[in-house]
PDB file of C-alpha atoms in Angstrom:
ATOM      1  CA  UNK A   1      -8.944 -12.182  -2.771  1.00  0.00           C
ATOM      2  CA  UNK A   2      -6.142 -12.225  -0.219  1.00  0.00           C
ATOM      3  CA  UNK A   3      -7.118 -12.936   3.362  1.00  0.00           C
ATOM      4  CA  UNK A   4      -6.054 -10.650   6.189  1.00  0.00           C
ATOM      5  CA  UNK A   5      -3.542 -13.280   7.340  1.00  0.00           C
ATOM      6  CA  UNK A   6      -2.066 -13.540   3.838  1.00  0.00           C
ATOM      7  CA  UNK A   7      -1.604  -9.775   3.706  1.00  0.00           C
ATOM      8  CA  UNK A   8       0.073  -9.886   7.109  1.00  0.00           C
ATOM      9  CA  UNK A   9       2.497 -12.572   5.940  1.00  0.00           C
ATOM     10  CA  UNK A  10       3.186 -10.638   2.761  1.00  0.00           C
ATOM     11  CA  UNK A  11       3.860  -7.387   4.612  1.00  0.00           C
ATOM     12  CA  UNK A  12       6.109  -9.069   7.165  1.00  0.00           C
ATOM     13  CA  UNK A  13       8.050 -10.963   4.493  1.00  0.00           C
ATOM     14  CA  UNK A  14       8.582  -7.759   2.518  1.00  0.00           C
ATOM     15  CA  UNK A  15      10.109  -6.086   5.568  1.00  0.00           C
ATOM     16  CA  UNK A  16      12.150  -9.208   6.337  1.00  0.00           C
ATOM     17  CA  UNK A  17      13.695  -9.172   2.848  1.00  0.00           C
ATOM     18  CA  UNK A  18      14.475  -5.465   3.083  1.00  0.00           C
ATOM     19  CA  UNK A  19      16.276  -6.055   6.363  1.00  0.00           C
ATOM     20  CA  UNK A  20      18.358  -8.741   4.632  1.00  0.00           C
ATOM     21  CA  UNK A  21      19.508  -6.103   2.149  1.00  0.00           C
ATOM     22  CA  UNK A  22      17.564  -7.568  -0.778  1.00  0.00           C
ATOM     23  CA  UNK A  23      15.344  -6.048  -3.447  1.00  0.00           C
ATOM     24  CA  UNK A  24      11.898  -7.604  -3.313  1.00  0.00           C
ATOM     25  CA  UNK A  25       8.624  -7.661  -5.228  1.00  0.00           C
ATOM     26  CA  UNK A  26       5.435  -9.702  -5.001  1.00  0.00           C
ATOM     27  CA  UNK A  27       3.678 -11.804  -7.627  1.00  0.00           C
ATOM     28  CA  UNK A  28       6.330 -12.241 -10.271  1.00  0.00           C
ATOM     29  CA  UNK A  29       5.575 -14.352 -13.339  1.00  0.00           C
ATOM     30  CA  UNK A  30       8.410 -16.749 -14.034  1.00  0.00           C
ATOM     31  CA  UNK A  31       9.975 -17.264 -17.456  1.00  0.00           C
ATOM     32  CA  UNK A  32       9.660 -20.593 -19.250  1.00  0.00           C
ATOM     33  CA  UNK A  33       6.097 -21.128 -17.961  1.00  0.00           C
ATOM     34  CA  UNK A  34       7.277 -21.689 -14.403  1.00  0.00           C
ATOM     35  CA  UNK A  35       4.186 -20.128 -12.869  1.00  0.00           C
ATOM     36  CA  UNK A  36       3.907 -17.074 -10.611  1.00  0.00           C
ATOM     37  CA  UNK A  37       5.906 -16.836  -7.408  1.00  0.00           C
ATOM     38  CA  UNK A  38       4.275 -15.074  -4.455  1.00  0.00           C
ATOM     39  CA  UNK A  39       7.425 -13.127  -3.559  1.00  0.00           C
ATOM     40  CA  UNK A  40      10.800 -12.920  -5.269  1.00  0.00           C
ATOM     41  CA  UNK A  41      13.908 -11.315  -3.796  1.00  0.00           C
ATOM     42  CA  UNK A  42      17.200 -10.446  -5.444  1.00  0.00           C
ATOM     43  CA  UNK A  43      20.502  -9.575  -3.819  1.00  0.00           C
ATOM     44  CA  UNK A  44      23.918  -8.775  -5.260  1.00  0.00           C
ATOM     45  CA  UNK A  45      26.565 -10.639  -3.241  1.00  0.00           C
ATOM     46  CA  UNK A  46      30.063  -9.278  -2.464  1.00  0.00           C
ATOM     47  CA  UNK A  47      31.712 -11.905  -4.702  1.00  0.00           C
ATOM     48  CA  UNK A  48      29.732 -10.659  -7.706  1.00  0.00           C
ATOM     49  CA  UNK A  49      27.227 -13.515  -7.636  1.00  0.00           C
ATOM     50  CA  UNK A  50      23.471 -12.950  -7.515  1.00  0.00           C
ATOM     51  CA  UNK A  51      21.202 -14.492  -4.914  1.00  0.00           C
ATOM     52  CA  UNK A  52      17.623 -15.250  -5.998  1.00  0.00           C
ATOM     53  CA  UNK A  53      15.064 -16.373  -3.402  1.00  0.00           C
ATOM     54  CA  UNK A  54      11.510 -17.529  -3.993  1.00  0.00           C
ATOM     55  CA  UNK A  55       8.834 -17.465  -1.308  1.00  0.00           C
ATOM     56  CA  UNK A  56       5.450 -19.166  -1.411  1.00  0.00           C
ATOM     57  CA  UNK A  57       2.935 -17.996   1.207  1.00  0.00           C
ATOM     58  CA  UNK A  58       0.385 -20.490   2.538  1.00  0.00           C
ATOM     59  CA  UNK A  59      -2.138 -19.914   5.321  1.00  0.00           C
ATOM     60  CA  UNK A  60      -4.366 -23.017   5.239  1.00  0.00           C
ATOM     61  CA  UNK A  61      -3.943 -26.718   4.560  1.00  0.00           C
ATOM     62  CA  UNK A  62      -6.139 -26.420   1.469  1.00  0.00           C
ATOM     63  CA  UNK A  63      -3.955 -23.566   0.262  1.00  0.00           C
ATOM     64  CA  UNK A  64      -0.843 -25.657   0.844  1.00  0.00           C
ATOM     65  CA  UNK A  65      -2.318 -28.520  -1.215  1.00  0.00           C
ATOM     66  CA  UNK A  66      -3.508 -26.215  -3.989  1.00  0.00           C
ATOM     67  CA  UNK A  67      -2.817 -27.392  -7.540  1.00  0.00           C
ATOM     68  CA  UNK A  68      -1.238 -24.028  -8.337  1.00  0.00           C
ATOM     69  CA  UNK A  69       2.337 -24.501  -9.495  1.00  0.00           C
ATOM     70  CA  UNK A  70       5.071 -23.863  -6.933  1.00  0.00           C
ATOM     71  CA  UNK A  71       7.641 -21.591  -8.556  1.00  0.00           C
ATOM     72  CA  UNK A  72      10.666 -22.730  -6.584  1.00  0.00           C
ATOM     73  CA  UNK A  73      13.228 -21.821  -9.223  1.00  0.00           C
ATOM     74  CA  UNK A  74      15.509 -19.679  -7.044  1.00  0.00           C
ATOM     75  CA  UNK A  75      18.874 -20.375  -5.452  1.00  0.00           C
ATOM     76  CA  UNK A  76      17.011 -20.643  -2.148  1.00  0.00           C
ATOM     77  CA  UNK A  77      13.312 -21.392  -1.832  1.00  0.00           C
ATOM     78  CA  UNK A  78      10.987 -21.040   1.137  1.00  0.00           C
ATOM     79  CA  UNK A  79       7.470 -21.667   2.338  1.00  0.00           C
ATOM     80  CA  UNK A  80       6.167 -18.898   4.608  1.00  0.00           C
ATOM     81  CA  UNK A  81       3.642 -20.412   7.011  1.00  0.00           C
ATOM     82  CA  UNK A  82       1.824 -19.758  10.276  1.00  0.00           C
ATOM     83  CA  UNK A  83       3.085 -21.976  13.114  1.00  0.00           C
ATOM     84  CA  UNK A  84      -0.078 -24.113  13.293  1.00  0.00           C
ATOM     85  CA  UNK A  85      -0.005 -24.909   9.587  1.00  0.00           C
ATOM     86  CA  UNK A  86       3.677 -25.816   9.705  1.00  0.00           C
ATOM     87  CA  UNK A  87       2.971 -28.355  12.449  1.00  0.00           C
ATOM     88  CA  UNK A  88       0.403 -30.027  10.177  1.00  0.00           C
ATOM     89  CA  UNK A  89       2.366 -30.090   6.890  1.00  0.00           C
ATOM     90  CA  UNK A  90       5.987 -30.292   8.094  1.00  0.00           C
ATOM     91  CA  UNK A  91       6.450 -33.877   6.844  1.00  0.00           C
ATOM     92  CA  UNK A  92       5.276 -32.928   3.345  1.00  0.00           C
ATOM     93  CA  UNK A  93       7.886 -30.249   2.749  1.00  0.00           C
ATOM     94  CA  UNK A  94      10.790 -31.368   0.497  1.00  0.00           C
ATOM     95  CA  UNK A  95      14.214 -31.515   2.117  1.00  0.00           C
ATOM     96  CA  UNK A  96      15.695 -28.686   0.020  1.00  0.00           C
ATOM     97  CA  UNK A  97      12.843 -26.245   0.682  1.00  0.00           C
ATOM     98  CA  UNK A  98      13.170 -23.945   3.695  1.00  0.00           C
ATOM     99  CA  UNK A  99      10.421 -22.710   6.020  1.00  0.00           C
ATOM    100  CA  UNK A 100       9.845 -19.307   7.596  1.00  0.00           C
ATOM    101  CA  UNK A 101       7.334 -19.228  10.444  1.00  0.00           C
ATOM    102  CA  UNK A 102       5.121 -16.172  10.886  1.00  0.00           C
ATOM    103  CA  UNK A 103       4.138 -14.959  14.335  1.00  0.00           C
ATOM    104  CA  UNK A 104       1.975 -11.893  14.856  1.00  0.00           C
ATOM    105  CA  UNK A 105       2.911  -9.226  17.363  1.00  0.00           C
ATOM    106  CA  UNK A 106       0.667  -8.950  20.392  1.00  0.00           C
ATOM    107  CA  UNK A 107      -1.904  -6.196  19.728  1.00  0.00           C
ATOM    108  CA  UNK A 108      -1.445  -4.674  23.184  1.00  0.00           C
ATOM    109  CA  UNK A 109       2.315  -4.575  22.708  1.00  0.00           C
ATOM    110  CA  UNK A 110       1.852  -2.932  19.312  1.00  0.00           C
ATOM    111  CA  UNK A 111      -0.370  -0.271  20.876  1.00  0.00           C
ATOM    112  CA  UNK A 112       2.284   0.481  23.507  1.00  0.00           C
ATOM    113  CA  UNK A 113       5.179   0.596  21.029  1.00  0.00           C
ATOM    114  CA  UNK A 114       7.029   3.958  21.084  1.00  0.00           C
ATOM    115  CA  UNK A 115       6.729   4.204  17.286  1.00  0.00           C
ATOM    116  CA  UNK A 116       4.635   2.426  14.634  1.00  0.00           C
ATOM    117  CA  UNK A 117       5.973  -1.031  13.793  1.00  0.00           C
ATOM    118  CA  UNK A 118       7.047  -1.662  10.213  1.00  0.00           C
ATOM    119  CA  UNK A 119       5.265  -5.042  10.060  1.00  0.00           C
ATOM    120  CA  UNK A 120       2.395  -6.768  11.882  1.00  0.00           C
ATOM    121  CA  UNK A 121       4.612  -9.678  12.973  1.00  0.00           C
ATOM    122  CA  UNK A 122       7.995 -11.340  12.593  1.00  0.00           C
ATOM    123  CA  UNK A 123       9.535 -14.366  10.868  1.00  0.00           C
ATOM    124  CA  UNK A 124      11.793 -17.072  12.243  1.00  0.00           C
ATOM    125  CA  UNK A 125      13.671 -19.726  10.297  1.00  0.00           C
ATOM    126  CA  UNK A 126      12.181 -23.124  11.142  1.00  0.00           C
ATOM    127  CA  UNK A 127      14.068 -24.896   8.374  1.00  0.00           C
ATOM    128  CA  UNK A 128      16.954 -23.667   6.244  1.00  0.00           C
ATOM    129  CA  UNK A 129      16.712 -23.903   2.480  1.00  0.00           C
ATOM    130  CA  UNK A 130      19.417 -25.753   0.589  1.00  0.00           C
ATOM    131  CA  UNK A 131      21.235 -23.997  -2.240  1.00  0.00           C
ATOM    132  CA  UNK A 132      20.376 -25.026  -5.771  1.00  0.00           C
ATOM    133  CA  UNK A 133      21.334 -23.850  -9.221  1.00  0.00           C
ATOM    134  CA  UNK A 134      18.948 -21.295 -10.677  1.00  0.00           C
ATOM    135  CA  UNK A 135      16.285 -23.271 -12.537  1.00  0.00           C
ATOM    136  CA  UNK A 136      15.678 -20.721 -15.319  1.00  0.00           C
ATOM    137  CA  UNK A 137      17.873 -18.509 -17.475  1.00  0.00           C
ATOM    138  CA  UNK A 138      18.836 -15.470 -15.430  1.00  0.00           C
ATOM    139  CA  UNK A 139      18.432 -12.775 -18.082  1.00  0.00           C
ATOM    140  CA  UNK A 140      14.703 -13.445 -18.666  1.00  0.00           C
ATOM    141  CA  UNK A 141      14.262 -13.646 -14.882  1.00  0.00           C
ATOM    142  CA  UNK A 142      15.832 -10.200 -14.484  1.00  0.00           C
ATOM    143  CA  UNK A 143      13.464  -8.848 -17.133  1.00  0.00           C
ATOM    144  CA  UNK A 144      10.436 -10.311 -15.339  1.00  0.00           C
ATOM    145  CA  UNK A 145      11.688  -8.925 -12.032  1.00  0.00           C
ATOM    146  CA  UNK A 146      12.069  -5.426 -13.482  1.00  0.00           C
ATOM    147  CA  UNK A 147       8.631  -5.626 -15.115  1.00  0.00           C
ATOM    148  CA  UNK A 148       7.055  -6.500 -11.765  1.00  0.00           C
ATOM    149  CA  UNK A 149       8.895  -3.651 -10.054  1.00  0.00           C
ATOM    150  CA  UNK A 150       7.591  -1.273 -12.718  1.00  0.00           C
ATOM    151  CA  UNK A 151       4.053  -2.558 -12.137  1.00  0.00           C
ATOM    152  CA  UNK A 152       4.301  -1.728  -8.433  1.00  0.00           C
ATOM    153  CA  UNK A 153       5.776   1.722  -9.087  1.00  0.00           C
ATOM    154  CA  UNK A 154       3.048   2.465 -11.628  1.00  0.00           C
ATOM    155  CA  UNK A 155       0.411   1.292  -9.148  1.00  0.00           C
ATOM    156  CA  UNK A 156       1.841   3.547  -6.428  1.00  0.00           C
ATOM    157  CA  UNK A 157       1.902   6.551  -8.767  1.00  0.00           C
ATOM    158  CA  UNK A 158      -1.705   5.942  -9.760  1.00  0.00           C
ATOM    159  CA  UNK A 159      -2.772   5.799  -6.125  1.00  0.00           C
ATOM    160  CA  UNK A 160      -0.860   9.019  -5.401  1.00  0.00           C
ATOM    161  CA  UNK A 161      -2.469  10.835  -8.328  1.00  0.00           C
ATOM    162  CA  UNK A 162      -5.868   9.451  -7.408  1.00  0.00           C
ATOM    163  CA  UNK A 163      -8.831  10.893  -9.322  1.00  0.00           C
ATOM    164  CA  UNK A 164      -6.606  13.163 -11.400  1.00  0.00           C
ATOM    165  CA  UNK A 165      -6.164  10.243 -13.794  1.00  0.00           C
ATOM    166  CA  UNK A 166      -9.866  10.100 -14.635  1.00  0.00           C
ATOM    167  CA  UNK A 167     -11.740  12.394 -17.022  1.00  0.00           C
ATOM    168  CA  UNK A 168     -14.848  14.299 -15.945  1.00  0.00           C
ATOM    169  CA  UNK A 169     -16.909  11.955 -18.102  1.00  0.00           C
ATOM    170  CA  UNK A 170     -15.499   8.866 -16.344  1.00  0.00           C
ATOM    171  CA  UNK A 171     -16.164  10.374 -12.926  1.00  0.00           C
ATOM    172  CA  UNK A 172     -19.705  11.321 -13.935  1.00  0.00           C
ATOM    173  CA  UNK A 173     -20.424   7.801 -15.200  1.00  0.00           C
ATOM    174  CA  UNK A 174     -19.101   6.312 -11.966  1.00  0.00           C
ATOM    175  CA  UNK A 175     -21.315   8.598  -9.881  1.00  0.00           C
ATOM    176  CA  UNK A 176     -24.309   7.641 -12.014  1.00  0.00           C
ATOM    177  CA  UNK A 177     -23.477   3.969 -11.579  1.00  0.00           C
ATOM    178  CA  UNK A 178     -23.366   4.343  -7.801  1.00  0.00           C
ATOM    179  CA  UNK A 179     -26.684   6.151  -7.790  1.00  0.00           C
ATOM    180  CA  UNK A 180     -28.554   3.376  -9.641  1.00  0.00           C
ATOM    181  CA  UNK A 181     -30.481   2.414  -6.506  1.00  0.00           C
ATOM    182  CA  UNK A 182     -32.606   5.554  -6.867  1.00  0.00           C
ATOM    183  CA  UNK A 183     -33.134   8.756  -4.940  1.00  0.00           C
ATOM    184  CA  UNK A 184     -33.957   8.401  -1.245  1.00  0.00           C
ATOM    185  CA  UNK A 185     -36.329  11.273  -0.463  1.00  0.00           C
ATOM    186  CA  UNK A 186     -36.552  10.254   3.202  1.00  0.00           C
ATOM    187  CA  UNK A 187     -32.821  10.263   3.831  1.00  0.00           C
ATOM    188  CA  UNK A 188     -31.160  12.854   1.555  1.00  0.00           C
ATOM    189  CA  UNK A 189     -27.792  12.448   3.256  1.00  0.00           C
ATOM    190  CA  UNK A 190     -27.534   9.004   1.659  1.00  0.00           C
ATOM    191  CA  UNK A 191     -27.708  10.491  -1.847  1.00  0.00           C
ATOM    192  CA  UNK A 192     -24.384  11.244  -3.512  1.00  0.00           C
ATOM    193  CA  UNK A 193     -25.787  14.260  -5.357  1.00  0.00           C
ATOM    194  CA  UNK A 194     -27.126  15.932  -2.203  1.00  0.00           C
ATOM    195  CA  UNK A 195     -23.910  15.236  -0.310  1.00  0.00           C
ATOM    196  CA  UNK A 196     -21.854  16.694  -3.164  1.00  0.00           C
ATOM    197  CA  UNK A 197     -24.008  19.843  -3.429  1.00  0.00           C
ATOM    198  CA  UNK A 198     -23.961  20.360   0.341  1.00  0.00           C
ATOM    199  CA  UNK A 199     -20.178  20.038   0.407  1.00  0.00           C
ATOM    200  CA  UNK A 200     -19.810  22.487  -2.486  1.00  0.00           C
ATOM    201  CA  UNK A 201     -22.131  24.990  -0.805  1.00  0.00           C
ATOM    202  CA  UNK A 202     -20.269  24.651   2.480  1.00  0.00           C
ATOM    203  CA  UNK A 203     -16.962  25.189   0.672  1.00  0.00           C
ATOM    204  CA  UNK A 204     -18.391  28.274  -1.043  1.00  0.00           C
ATOM    205  CA  UNK A 205     -19.672  29.699   2.251  1.00  0.00           C
ATOM    206  CA  UNK A 206     -16.311  29.067   3.909  1.00  0.00           C
ATOM    207  CA  UNK A 207     -14.460  30.726   1.019  1.00  0.00           C
ATOM    208  CA  UNK A 208     -16.789  33.764   1.078  1.00  0.00           C
ATOM    209  CA  UNK A 209     -16.471  34.084   4.852  1.00  0.00           C
ATOM    210  CA  UNK A 210     -12.673  33.945   4.578  1.00  0.00           C
ATOM    211  CA  UNK A 211     -12.772  36.656   1.911  1.00  0.00           C
ATOM    212  CA  UNK A 212     -15.128  38.783   4.012  1.00  0.00           C
ATOM    213  CA  UNK A 213     -12.888  38.442   7.080  1.00  0.00           C
ATOM    214  CA  UNK A 214      -9.888  39.513   4.999  1.00  0.00           C
ATOM    215  CA  UNK A 215     -11.795  42.539   3.632  1.00  0.00           C
ATOM    216  CA  UNK A 216     -12.861  43.575   7.139  1.00  0.00           C
ATOM    217  CA  UNK A 217      -9.296  43.254   8.414  1.00  0.00           C
ATOM    218  CA  UNK A 218      -8.067  45.408   5.503  1.00  0.00           C
ATOM    219  CA  UNK A 219     -10.797  47.982   6.169  1.00  0.00           C
ATOM    220  CA  UNK A 220      -9.889  48.188   9.857  1.00  0.00           C
ATOM    221  CA  UNK A 221      -6.205  48.651   8.992  1.00  0.00           C
ATOM    222  CA  UNK A 222      -7.014  51.474   6.533  1.00  0.00           C
ATOM    223  CA  UNK A 223      -9.334  53.138   9.043  1.00  0.00           C
ATOM    224  CA  UNK A 224      -6.642  53.088  11.725  1.00  0.00           C
ATOM    225  CA  UNK A 225      -4.113  54.495   9.242  1.00  0.00           C
ATOM    226  CA  UNK A 226      -6.558  57.265   8.272  1.00  0.00           C
ATOM    227  CA  UNK A 227      -7.187  58.163  11.906  1.00  0.00           C
ATOM    228  CA  UNK A 228      -3.449  58.269  12.583  1.00  0.00           C
ATOM    229  CA  UNK A 229      -3.002  60.761   9.715  1.00  0.00           C
ATOM    230  CA  UNK A 230      -5.956  63.044  10.536  1.00  0.00           C
ATOM    231  CA  UNK A 231      -5.674  63.122  14.335  1.00  0.00           C
ATOM    232  CA  UNK A 232      -2.645  65.514  14.434  1.00  0.00           C
ATOM    233  CA  UNK A 233      -4.458  68.002  12.171  1.00  0.00           C
ATOM    234  CA  UNK A 234      -7.543  67.992  14.398  1.00  0.00           C
ATOM    235  CA  UNK A 235      -5.390  68.607  17.479  1.00  0.00           C
ATOM    236  CA  UNK A 236      -3.687  71.598  15.775  1.00  0.00           C
ATOM    237  CA  UNK A 237      -7.045  73.096  14.801  1.00  0.00           C
ATOM    238  CA  UNK A 238      -8.142  72.917  18.399  1.00  0.00           C
TER     239      UNK A 238
END
């Protein structure tokens, strides 16, 4: 599970890469068993060359010393760290690896911002990464990059479609699963079934009331039209 701070770093780094004009995706498996990089960015340079950058996000000292493989295979490679962690581990970072420092925006300043901010904080370069030759074959890396992009697009489409993707049987089973704790006769509002029935009944009442209002409006319009047609004849008879 990602911590709140990790998600903040991830969100800020994503925006940072976009502002650099790069394509970016999180959690990309590397070819040749080079592990999984937290964030990978790709940029086509004016001279026709490609720029690959790998970013590893760390929020605690234990996380920094994790045995998980560091997938620093890019042309430029960075740790993304909070300021306090960088002060603790600075001497352990290899000379060719760069460092981006994360700082969160002040919550009061965020609340007063004229428009919603695109990220919860900002990044500054504490240490520049040194260029290196790509450590894996580029064609497999491109394939892995595209596969990860597809995964994110598919995930977004599933979220957008929501429950449409699930059959009635799947939804029913999920409701049954969530109701395993039993029926609470003393607090019916806590029961999914009662809440669902109440909502359906309220929707039905609202729909019927809307229909009734429309019928009444139509009746009033016809009555006025009828009166407009018959009134001249009554006046002539008088």
